[in-house]
PDB file of C-alpha atoms and ligand atoms in Angstrom:
ATOM      1  CA  MET A   1      47.713  69.498 112.688  1.00 97.00           C
ATOM      2  CA  GLN A   2      47.722  65.817 111.754  1.00 98.00           C
ATOM      3  CA  VAL A   3      46.826  65.751 108.049  1.00 98.00           C
ATOM      4  CA  THR A   4      46.254  62.664 105.905  1.00 98.00           C
ATOM      5  CA  VAL A   5      46.624  63.133 102.150  1.00 98.00           C
ATOM      6  CA  LEU A   6      45.066  60.768  99.589  1.00 98.00           C
ATOM      7  CA  GLY A   7      46.943  60.671  96.272  1.00 98.00           C
ATOM      8  CA  SER A   8      50.297  61.786  97.725  1.00 98.00           C
ATOM      9  CA  SER A   9      52.365  60.312  94.908  1.00 97.00           C
ATOM     10  CA  GLY A  10      50.502  62.329  92.274  1.00 97.00           C
ATOM     11  CA  ARG A  11      51.734  65.510  90.633  1.00 98.00           C
ATOM     12  CA  THR A  12      49.573  67.734  92.855  1.00 98.00           C
ATOM     13  CA  GLY A  13      49.942  65.383  95.812  1.00 98.00           C
ATOM     14  CA  ILE A  14      53.708  65.684  96.014  1.00 98.00           C
ATOM     15  CA  HIS A  15      53.541  69.518  96.049  1.00 98.00           C
ATOM     16  CA  LEU A  16      50.880  69.284  98.734  1.00 98.00           C
ATOM     17  CA  VAL A  17      52.880  66.927 100.967  1.00 98.00           C
ATOM     18  CA  ARG A  18      55.987  69.122 100.619  1.00 98.00           C
ATOM     19  CA  LEU A  19      54.069  72.293 101.576  1.00 98.00           C
ATOM     20  CA  LEU A  20      52.207  70.679 104.470  1.00 98.00           C
ATOM     21  CA  CYS A  21      55.500  69.401 105.930  1.00 98.00           C
ATOM     22  CA  ARG A  22      57.076  72.843 105.422  1.00 98.00           C
ATOM     23  CA  HIS A  23      54.186  74.433 107.328  1.00 97.00           C
ATOM     24  CA  GLY A  24      54.857  72.151 110.291  1.00 98.00           C
ATOM     25  CA  HIS A  25      51.911  69.786 109.871  1.00 98.00           C
ATOM     26  CA  ARG A  26      52.327  66.104 110.708  1.00 98.00           C
ATOM     27  CA  VAL A  27      51.571  64.419 107.403  1.00 98.00           C
ATOM     28  CA  ARG A  28      50.373  60.901 106.694  1.00 98.00           C
ATOM     29  CA  ALA A  29      50.929  60.518 102.985  1.00 98.00           C
ATOM     30  CA  GLY A  30      48.488  58.042 101.429  1.00 98.00           C
ATOM     31  CA  VAL A  31      50.028  55.995  98.624  1.00 97.00           C
ATOM     32  CA  ARG A  32      48.639  53.020  96.755  1.00 94.00           C
ATOM     33  CA  SER A  33      51.601  50.802  97.559  1.00 89.00           C
ATOM     34  CA  ARG A  34      54.601  50.976  99.876  1.00 87.00           C
ATOM     35  CA  GLY A  35      56.858  51.274  96.832  1.00 87.00           C
ATOM     36  CA  ARG A  36      55.404  54.738  96.049  1.00 86.00           C
ATOM     37  CA  GLY A  37      56.327  56.082  99.504  1.00 85.00           C
ATOM     38  CA  THR A  38      60.054  56.831  99.084  1.00 91.00           C
ATOM     39  CA  GLU A  39      59.647  60.440  97.948  1.00 93.00           C
ATOM     40  CA  VAL A  40      57.210  61.380 100.727  1.00 96.00           C
ATOM     41  CA  VAL A  41      59.602  60.033 103.384  1.00 96.00           C
ATOM     42  CA  ARG A  42      62.302  62.335 101.999  1.00 96.00           C
ATOM     43  CA  LEU A  43      59.855  65.250 102.398  1.00 97.00           C
ATOM     44  CA  GLY A  44      59.250  64.390 106.068  1.00 97.00           C
ATOM     45  CA  ALA A  45      55.884  62.609 105.770  1.00 98.00           C
ATOM     46  CA  GLU A  46      54.867  59.181 107.021  1.00 97.00           C
ATOM     47  CA  PRO A  47      53.751  56.962 104.125  1.00 97.00           C
ATOM     48  CA  VAL A  48      50.554  54.962 104.673  1.00 96.00           C
ATOM     49  CA  VAL A  49      48.909  52.619 102.202  1.00 95.00           C
ATOM     50  CA  ALA A  50      45.534  54.108 101.177  1.00 97.00           C
ATOM     51  CA  ASP A  51      43.860  52.694  98.087  1.00 97.00           C
ATOM     52  CA  LEU A  52      40.460  54.180  97.278  1.00 97.00           C
ATOM     53  CA  ALA A  53      39.556  51.029  95.380  1.00 94.00           C
ATOM     54  CA  SER A  54      40.126  48.750  98.375  1.00 92.00           C
ATOM     55  CA  ASP A  55      38.261  47.950 101.596  1.00 92.00           C
ATOM     56  CA  PRO A  56      36.926  51.236 103.131  1.00 91.00           C
ATOM     57  CA  ALA A  57      37.421  49.757 106.628  1.00 93.00           C
ATOM     58  CA  VAL A  58      41.172  50.056 106.054  1.00 94.00           C
ATOM     59  CA  LEU A  59      40.688  53.770 105.317  1.00 96.00           C
ATOM     60  CA  VAL A  60      38.984  54.249 108.691  1.00 97.00           C
ATOM     61  CA  ASP A  61      42.103  52.881 110.425  1.00 96.00           C
ATOM     62  CA  THR A  62      44.314  55.064 108.217  1.00 96.00           C
ATOM     63  CA  PHE A  63      42.371  58.212 109.166  1.00 98.00           C
ATOM     64  CA  LEU A  64      42.194  57.591 112.950  1.00 98.00           C
ATOM     65  CA  GLY A  65      43.858  60.483 114.791  1.00 98.00           C
ATOM     66  CA  SER A  66      43.810  62.816 111.774  1.00 98.00           C
ATOM     67  CA  ASP A  67      42.434  66.334 112.181  1.00 98.00           C
ATOM     68  CA  VAL A  68      42.177  66.791 108.425  1.00 98.00           C
ATOM     69  CA  VAL A  69      41.927  64.605 105.309  1.00 98.00           C
ATOM     70  CA  ILE A  70      42.773  66.071 101.907  1.00 99.00           C
ATOM     71  CA  ASN A  71      41.828  64.021  98.839  1.00 98.00           C
ATOM     72  CA  VAL A  72      43.841  64.898  95.721  1.00 98.00           C
ATOM     73  CA  ALA A  73      43.670  61.405  94.199  1.00 98.00           C
ATOM     74  CA  GLY A  74      42.344  60.853  90.699  1.00 98.00           C
ATOM     75  CA  ALA A  75      41.982  57.812  88.473  1.00 97.00           C
ATOM     76  CA  ALA A  76      45.125  56.999  86.511  1.00 93.00           C
ATOM     77  CA  ASP A  77      42.966  55.788  83.612  1.00 91.00           C
ATOM     78  CA  PRO A  78      40.354  58.132  82.020  1.00 90.00           C
ATOM     79  CA  ASP A  79      38.110  55.157  81.250  1.00 94.00           C
ATOM     80  CA  PRO A  80      34.708  55.839  82.907  1.00 94.00           C
ATOM     81  CA  ALA A  81      34.806  52.574  84.883  1.00 96.00           C
ATOM     82  CA  ALA A  82      38.139  53.503  86.483  1.00 96.00           C
ATOM     83  CA  VAL A  83      36.990  57.081  87.055  1.00 97.00           C
ATOM     84  CA  ASN A  84      33.789  55.919  88.742  1.00 97.00           C
ATOM     85  CA  MET A  85      35.785  53.573  90.953  1.00 97.00           C
ATOM     86  CA  VAL A  86      38.271  56.217  92.172  1.00 98.00           C
ATOM     87  CA  ASP A  87      36.773  59.709  91.697  1.00 98.00           C
ATOM     88  CA  ARG A  88      33.187  58.758  92.585  1.00 98.00           C
ATOM     89  CA  ASP A  89      32.874  55.576  94.678  1.00 98.00           C
ATOM     90  CA  GLY A  90      36.368  55.666  96.211  1.00 98.00           C
ATOM     91  CA  ALA A  91      36.072  59.355  97.042  1.00 98.00           C
ATOM     92  CA  ILE A  92      32.649  58.783  98.641  1.00 98.00           C
ATOM     93  CA  ALA A  93      33.992  55.819 100.634  1.00 98.00           C
ATOM     94  CA  ALA A  94      36.816  58.041 101.895  1.00 98.00           C
ATOM     95  CA  VAL A  95      34.329  60.705 103.054  1.00 98.00           C
ATOM     96  CA  HIS A  96      32.355  58.096 105.000  1.00 98.00           C
ATOM     97  CA  ALA A  97      35.550  56.586 106.402  1.00 98.00           C
ATOM     98  CA  ALA A  98      36.623  60.043 107.611  1.00 98.00           C
ATOM     99  CA  GLU A  99      33.276  60.482 109.379  1.00 98.00           C
ATOM    100  CA  ARG A 100      33.661  57.113 111.078  1.00 98.00           C
ATOM    101  CA  ALA A 101      37.231  57.923 112.105  1.00 98.00           C
ATOM    102  CA  GLY A 102      36.164  61.188 113.777  1.00 98.00           C
ATOM    103  CA  VAL A 103      38.005  63.467 111.335  1.00 98.00           C
ATOM    104  CA  ALA A 104      36.855  67.094 111.654  1.00 98.00           C
ATOM    105  CA  ARG A 105      37.863  68.740 108.379  1.00 98.00           C
ATOM    106  CA  TYR A 106      37.925  67.404 104.810  1.00 98.00           C
ATOM    107  CA  LEU A 107      39.247  69.063 101.669  1.00 98.00           C
ATOM    108  CA  GLN A 108      38.600  67.643  98.231  1.00 98.00           C
ATOM    109  CA  LEU A 109      40.274  68.502  94.948  1.00 98.00           C
ATOM    110  CA  SER A 110      37.508  68.434  92.379  1.00 98.00           C
ATOM    111  CA  ALA A 111      37.538  70.023  88.922  1.00 97.00           C
ATOM    112  CA  GLN A 112      36.161  73.196  87.379  1.00 96.00           C
ATOM    113  CA  PHE A 113      32.629  72.537  86.033  1.00 96.00           C
ATOM    114  CA  ALA A 114      32.102  69.490  88.259  1.00 96.00           C
ATOM    115  CA  ASP A 115      29.074  71.405  89.510  1.00 92.00           C
ATOM    116  CA  SER A 116      27.744  71.645  85.909  1.00 89.00           C
ATOM    117  CA  PRO A 117      29.170  68.508  84.284  1.00 83.00           C
ATOM    118  CA  ASP A 118      27.190  68.600  81.040  1.00 85.00           C
ATOM    119  CA  GLN A 119      30.157  69.654  78.896  1.00 80.00           C
ATOM    120  CA  GLY A 120      33.276  68.392  77.159  1.00 79.00           C
ATOM    121  CA  ASP A 121      33.737  65.075  75.414  1.00 85.00           C
ATOM    122  CA  ARG A 122      32.518  61.745  76.796  1.00 88.00           C
ATOM    123  CA  LEU A 123      35.579  61.160  78.986  1.00 89.00           C
ATOM    124  CA  VAL A 124      35.609  64.696  80.387  1.00 91.00           C
ATOM    125  CA  ARG A 125      31.893  64.454  81.185  1.00 93.00           C
ATOM    126  CA  SER A 126      32.356  61.170  83.009  1.00 94.00           C
ATOM    127  CA  ILE A 127      35.136  62.686  85.161  1.00 96.00           C
ATOM    128  CA  LEU A 128      33.064  65.780  85.931  1.00 96.00           C
ATOM    129  CA  LEU A 129      29.994  63.697  86.738  1.00 97.00           C
ATOM    130  CA  ALA A 130      31.968  61.384  89.043  1.00 98.00           C
ATOM    131  CA  LYS A 131      33.362  64.411  90.855  1.00 98.00           C
ATOM    132  CA  GLN A 132      29.935  66.055  91.056  1.00 98.00           C
ATOM    133  CA  VAL A 133      28.550  62.990  92.839  1.00 98.00           C
ATOM    134  CA  SER A 134      31.432  62.700  95.306  1.00 98.00           C
ATOM    135  CA  ASP A 135      31.438  66.474  95.914  1.00 98.00           C
ATOM    136  CA  ASP A 136      27.721  66.215  96.771  1.00 98.00           C
ATOM    137  CA  ALA A 137      28.426  63.367  99.181  1.00 98.00           C
ATOM    138  CA  LEU A 138      31.058  65.484 100.918  1.00 98.00           C
ATOM    139  CA  ARG A 139      28.693  68.489 101.147  1.00 98.00           C
ATOM    140  CA  LYS A 140      26.024  66.290 102.733  1.00 98.00           C
ATOM    141  CA  SER A 141      28.442  64.712 105.211  1.00 98.00           C
ATOM    142  CA  SER A 142      28.943  65.703 108.843  1.00 98.00           C
ATOM    143  CA  LEU A 143      32.472  66.903 108.015  1.00 98.00           C
ATOM    144  CA  ILE A 144      33.596  70.515 107.750  1.00 98.00           C
ATOM    145  CA  TRP A 145      34.290  70.546 104.026  1.00 98.00           C
ATOM    146  CA  THR A 146      36.056  72.590 101.392  1.00 98.00           C
ATOM    147  CA  ILE A 147      35.878  71.741  97.684  1.00 98.00           C
ATOM    148  CA  ILE A 148      38.457  73.264  95.357  1.00 98.00           C
ATOM    149  CA  ARG A 149      37.601  73.113  91.632  1.00 98.00           C
ATOM    150  CA  PRO A 150      40.724  73.960  89.608  1.00 98.00           C
ATOM    151  CA  GLY A 151      40.839  74.692  85.908  1.00 97.00           C
ATOM    152  CA  THR A 152      43.170  72.681  83.679  1.00 97.00           C
ATOM    153  CA  LEU A 153      46.226  71.724  85.740  1.00 98.00           C
ATOM    154  CA  THR A 154      49.735  72.628  84.556  1.00 98.00           C
ATOM    155  CA  ASP A 155      53.226  71.916  85.871  1.00 98.00           C
ATOM    156  CA  GLU A 156      54.305  75.557  85.784  1.00 98.00           C
ATOM    157  CA  HIS A 157      56.217  77.115  88.685  1.00 97.00           C
ATOM    158  CA  PRO A 158      54.235  78.410  91.649  1.00 97.00           C
ATOM    159  CA  THR A 159      53.280  82.087  91.612  1.00 98.00           C
ATOM    160  CA  GLY A 160      51.547  82.288  94.991  1.00 98.00           C
ATOM    161  CA  ARG A 161      48.751  84.147  93.211  1.00 98.00           C
ATOM    162  CA  VAL A 162      45.416  82.907  91.836  1.00 98.00           C
ATOM    163  CA  LYS A 163      41.909  83.933  90.877  1.00 98.00           C
ATOM    164  CA  LEU A 164      39.366  82.245  93.120  1.00 98.00           C
ATOM    165  CA  SER A 165      35.593  82.524  93.258  1.00 97.00           C
ATOM    166  CA  GLY A 166      32.388  80.518  93.407  1.00 95.00           C
ATOM    167  CA  HIS A 167      32.342  80.313  89.615  1.00 94.00           C
ATOM    168  CA  LEU A 168      34.905  81.449  87.075  1.00 96.00           C
ATOM    169  CA  GLU A 169      35.530  81.449  83.337  1.00 96.00           C
ATOM    170  CA  PRO A 170      37.515  78.424  82.026  1.00 95.00           C
ATOM    171  CA  GLY A 171      41.201  78.687  82.911  1.00 97.00           C
ATOM    172  CA  ARG A 172      44.438  76.958  83.826  1.00 98.00           C
ATOM    173  CA  VAL A 173      46.332  76.842  87.085  1.00 98.00           C
ATOM    174  CA  SER A 174      49.542  75.189  88.220  1.00 98.00           C
ATOM    175  CA  ARG A 175      49.456  72.141  90.467  1.00 98.00           C
ATOM    176  CA  SER A 176      51.868  73.909  92.820  1.00 98.00           C
ATOM    177  CA  ASP A 177      49.518  76.892  93.246  1.00 98.00           C
ATOM    178  CA  VAL A 178      46.578  74.521  93.789  1.00 99.00           C
ATOM    179  CA  ALA A 179      48.559  72.759  96.547  1.00 98.00           C
ATOM    180  CA  ALA A 180      49.254  76.161  98.125  1.00 98.00           C
ATOM    181  CA  VAL A 181      45.525  76.990  98.006  1.00 98.00           C
ATOM    182  CA  LEU A 182      44.703  73.740  99.831  1.00 98.00           C
ATOM    183  CA  VAL A 183      47.296  74.396 102.558  1.00 98.00           C
ATOM    184  CA  ALA A 184      46.253  78.038 103.009  1.00 98.00           C
ATOM    185  CA  ALA A 185      42.574  77.001 103.239  1.00 98.00           C
ATOM    186  CA  LEU A 186      43.397  75.213 106.505  1.00 98.00           C
ATOM    187  CA  ASP A 187      44.103  78.628 108.081  1.00 97.00           C
ATOM    188  CA  GLU A 188      41.086  80.427 106.619  1.00 97.00           C
ATOM    189  CA  PRO A 189      37.752  79.718 108.367  1.00 96.00           C
ATOM    190  CA  LEU A 190      35.869  81.432 105.524  1.00 96.00           C
ATOM    191  CA  THR A 191      36.666  78.388 103.361  1.00 97.00           C
ATOM    192  CA  GLU A 192      34.698  76.079 105.664  1.00 97.00           C
ATOM    193  CA  ASN A 193      31.671  74.478 103.996  1.00 98.00           C
ATOM    194  CA  ARG A 194      32.384  76.304 100.744  1.00 97.00           C
ATOM    195  CA  GLY A 195      33.384  75.316  97.209  1.00 98.00           C
ATOM    196  CA  PHE A 196      35.498  77.444  94.872  1.00 97.00           C
ATOM    197  CA  ASP A 197      36.764  77.505  91.316  1.00 97.00           C
ATOM    198  CA  VAL A 198      40.458  78.399  91.071  1.00 98.00           C
ATOM    199  CA  ILE A 199      42.478  79.455  88.035  1.00 98.00           C
ATOM    200  CA  SER A 200      45.709  81.413  87.647  1.00 98.00           C
ATOM    201  CA  GLY A 201      45.448  85.068  88.603  1.00 98.00           C
ATOM    202  CA  ASP A 202      47.128  87.915  90.390  1.00 98.00           C
ATOM    203  CA  VAL A 203      45.642  87.858  93.900  1.00 98.00           C
ATOM    204  CA  PRO A 204      47.882  86.520  96.700  1.00 98.00           C
ATOM    205  CA  ILE A 205      46.451  83.148  97.794  1.00 98.00           C
ATOM    206  CA  PRO A 206      45.568  84.095 101.417  1.00 98.00           C
ATOM    207  CA  THR A 207      43.777  87.235 100.171  1.00 98.00           C
ATOM    208  CA  ALA A 208      41.974  85.270  97.456  1.00 98.00           C
ATOM    209  CA  LEU A 209      40.684  82.803 100.056  1.00 97.00           C
ATOM    210  CA  ALA A 210      39.657  85.507 102.506  1.00 96.00           C
ATOM    211  CA  THR A 211      37.763  87.561  99.916  1.00 93.00           C
ATOM    212  CA  ALA A 212      36.294  84.902  97.587  1.00 84.00           C
ATOM    213  CA  GLY A 213      32.681  85.635  96.720  1.00 66.00           C
TER     214      GLY A 213
HETATM  215  N1  NAP B 301      44.463  67.170  84.824  1.00 51.65           N
HETATM  216  C1  NAP B 301      43.722  68.253  84.935  1.00 51.65           C
HETATM  217  O1  NAP B 301      43.796  69.206  84.124  1.00 51.65           O
HETATM  218  C2  NAP B 301      42.764  68.367  86.094  1.00 51.65           C
HETATM  219  C3  NAP B 301      41.897  69.466  86.146  1.00 51.65           C
HETATM  220  C4  NAP B 301      41.067  69.604  87.251  1.00 51.65           C
HETATM  221  C5  NAP B 301      41.094  68.659  88.274  1.00 51.65           C
HETATM  222  N2  NAP B 301      41.930  67.584  88.190  1.00 51.65           N
HETATM  223  C6  NAP B 301      41.937  66.631  89.310  1.00 51.65           C
HETATM  224  O2  NAP B 301      42.972  67.010  90.207  1.00 51.65           O
HETATM  225  C7  NAP B 301      43.421  65.844  90.911  1.00 51.65           C
HETATM  226  C8  NAP B 301      44.953  65.774  90.867  1.00 51.65           C
HETATM  227  O3  NAP B 301      45.353  65.726  89.524  1.00 51.65           O
HETATM  228  P1  NAP B 301      46.890  65.350  89.165  1.00 51.65           P
HETATM  229  O4  NAP B 301      47.026  65.569  87.696  1.00 51.65           O
HETATM  230  O5  NAP B 301      47.803  66.008  90.114  1.00 51.65           O
HETATM  231  O6  NAP B 301      46.846  63.805  89.481  1.00 51.65           O
HETATM  232  P2  NAP B 301      47.915  62.634  89.132  1.00 51.65           P
HETATM  233  O7  NAP B 301      49.280  63.180  88.958  1.00 51.65           O
HETATM  234  O8  NAP B 301      47.335  61.809  88.022  1.00 51.65           O
HETATM  235  O9  NAP B 301      47.891  61.804  90.491  1.00 51.65           O
HETATM  236  C9  NAP B 301      46.752  61.091  90.871  1.00 51.65           C
HETATM  237  C10 NAP B 301      47.033  60.462  92.210  1.00 51.65           C
HETATM  238  O10 NAP B 301      45.917  59.651  92.543  1.00 51.65           O
HETATM  239  C11 NAP B 301      46.406  58.396  92.966  1.00 51.65           C
HETATM  240  N3  NAP B 301      45.435  57.329  92.773  1.00 51.65           N
HETATM  241  C12 NAP B 301      44.999  56.773  91.610  1.00 51.65           C
HETATM  242  N4  NAP B 301      44.150  55.767  91.893  1.00 51.65           N
HETATM  243  C13 NAP B 301      44.067  55.697  93.241  1.00 51.65           C
HETATM  244  C14 NAP B 301      43.391  54.843  94.134  1.00 51.65           C
HETATM  245  N5  NAP B 301      42.623  53.821  93.709  1.00 51.65           N
HETATM  246  N6  NAP B 301      43.541  55.041  95.469  1.00 51.65           N
HETATM  247  C15 NAP B 301      44.325  56.054  95.943  1.00 51.65           C
HETATM  248  N7  NAP B 301      45.020  56.872  95.143  1.00 51.65           N
HETATM  249  C16 NAP B 301      44.889  56.687  93.808  1.00 51.65           C
HETATM  250  C17 NAP B 301      47.650  58.162  92.125  1.00 51.65           C
HETATM  251  O11 NAP B 301      48.440  57.133  92.708  1.00 51.65           O
HETATM  252  P3  NAP B 301      49.633  56.395  91.851  1.00 51.65           P
HETATM  253  O12 NAP B 301      50.779  57.380  91.896  1.00 51.65           O
HETATM  254  O13 NAP B 301      49.866  55.152  92.606  1.00 51.65           O
HETATM  255  O14 NAP B 301      49.081  56.192  90.459  1.00 51.65           O
HETATM  256  C18 NAP B 301      48.276  59.547  92.221  1.00 51.65           C
HETATM  257  O15 NAP B 301      48.927  59.694  93.460  1.00 51.65           O
HETATM  258  C19 NAP B 301      42.707  64.656  90.289  1.00 51.65           C
HETATM  259  O16 NAP B 301      41.592  64.329  91.071  1.00 51.65           O
HETATM  260  C20 NAP B 301      42.245  65.202  88.936  1.00 51.65           C
HETATM  261  O17 NAP B 301      41.068  64.547  88.482  1.00 51.65           O
HETATM  262  C21 NAP B 301      42.755  67.434  87.127  1.00 51.65           C
END
């Protein structure tokens, strides 16, 4: 499959690009500037400039020919204005750009409790709210969507095992396991038009995706 990733230079993004390339997908790795593309080239991906804060028309061109778009970008700055620009408005613009480009499938990395964002401190709430709005836009789009809502992200080693369900207790999960969930979701039709919480657990990822309630 031709897969375009938004946020490829990020800590989850780089795991995702590596795994997608390993699974034989052709990967366009969206980076904010050419200078951030060196690592993805080494992994076998084609770097493309994709800035969620820039002209959405450019995103349409970037997505043309892609079967799948996966958005794992997130604002670098927790300030609500930056979060609204990237995690809400930029993410929504990317969904609409994917529709216009004829993309079939769209996966979005959200956050646990984005579907009930009335918790945490002011900054956490603003992130959850921004993600709730862009998740809603994706659900209402014409795209075949999957929304993954991870608990607190860690940089621990991958385990290949998670706990995954419609709603879960608060938890943590490694970025590498989250990337593996996103890649495995491409091969599991039961993840189409569904949203899941994911935290660390002991169920092999393909089984967790195939049996999630
Ligand atoms: N941290 C947590 O505990 C947690 C929990 C749940 C969900 N999440 C979400 O999971 C996602 C991945 O998190 P992470 O910690 O792996 O992220 P990260 O390392 O901070 O990487 C974020 C990525 O987004 C890119 N980005 C920032 N602004 C952008 C823009 N305007 N256009 C395009 N790309 C842009 C960054 O590009 P540059 O490299 O150029 O800055 C980077 O590649 C985020 O959406 C985050 O909100 C995080």
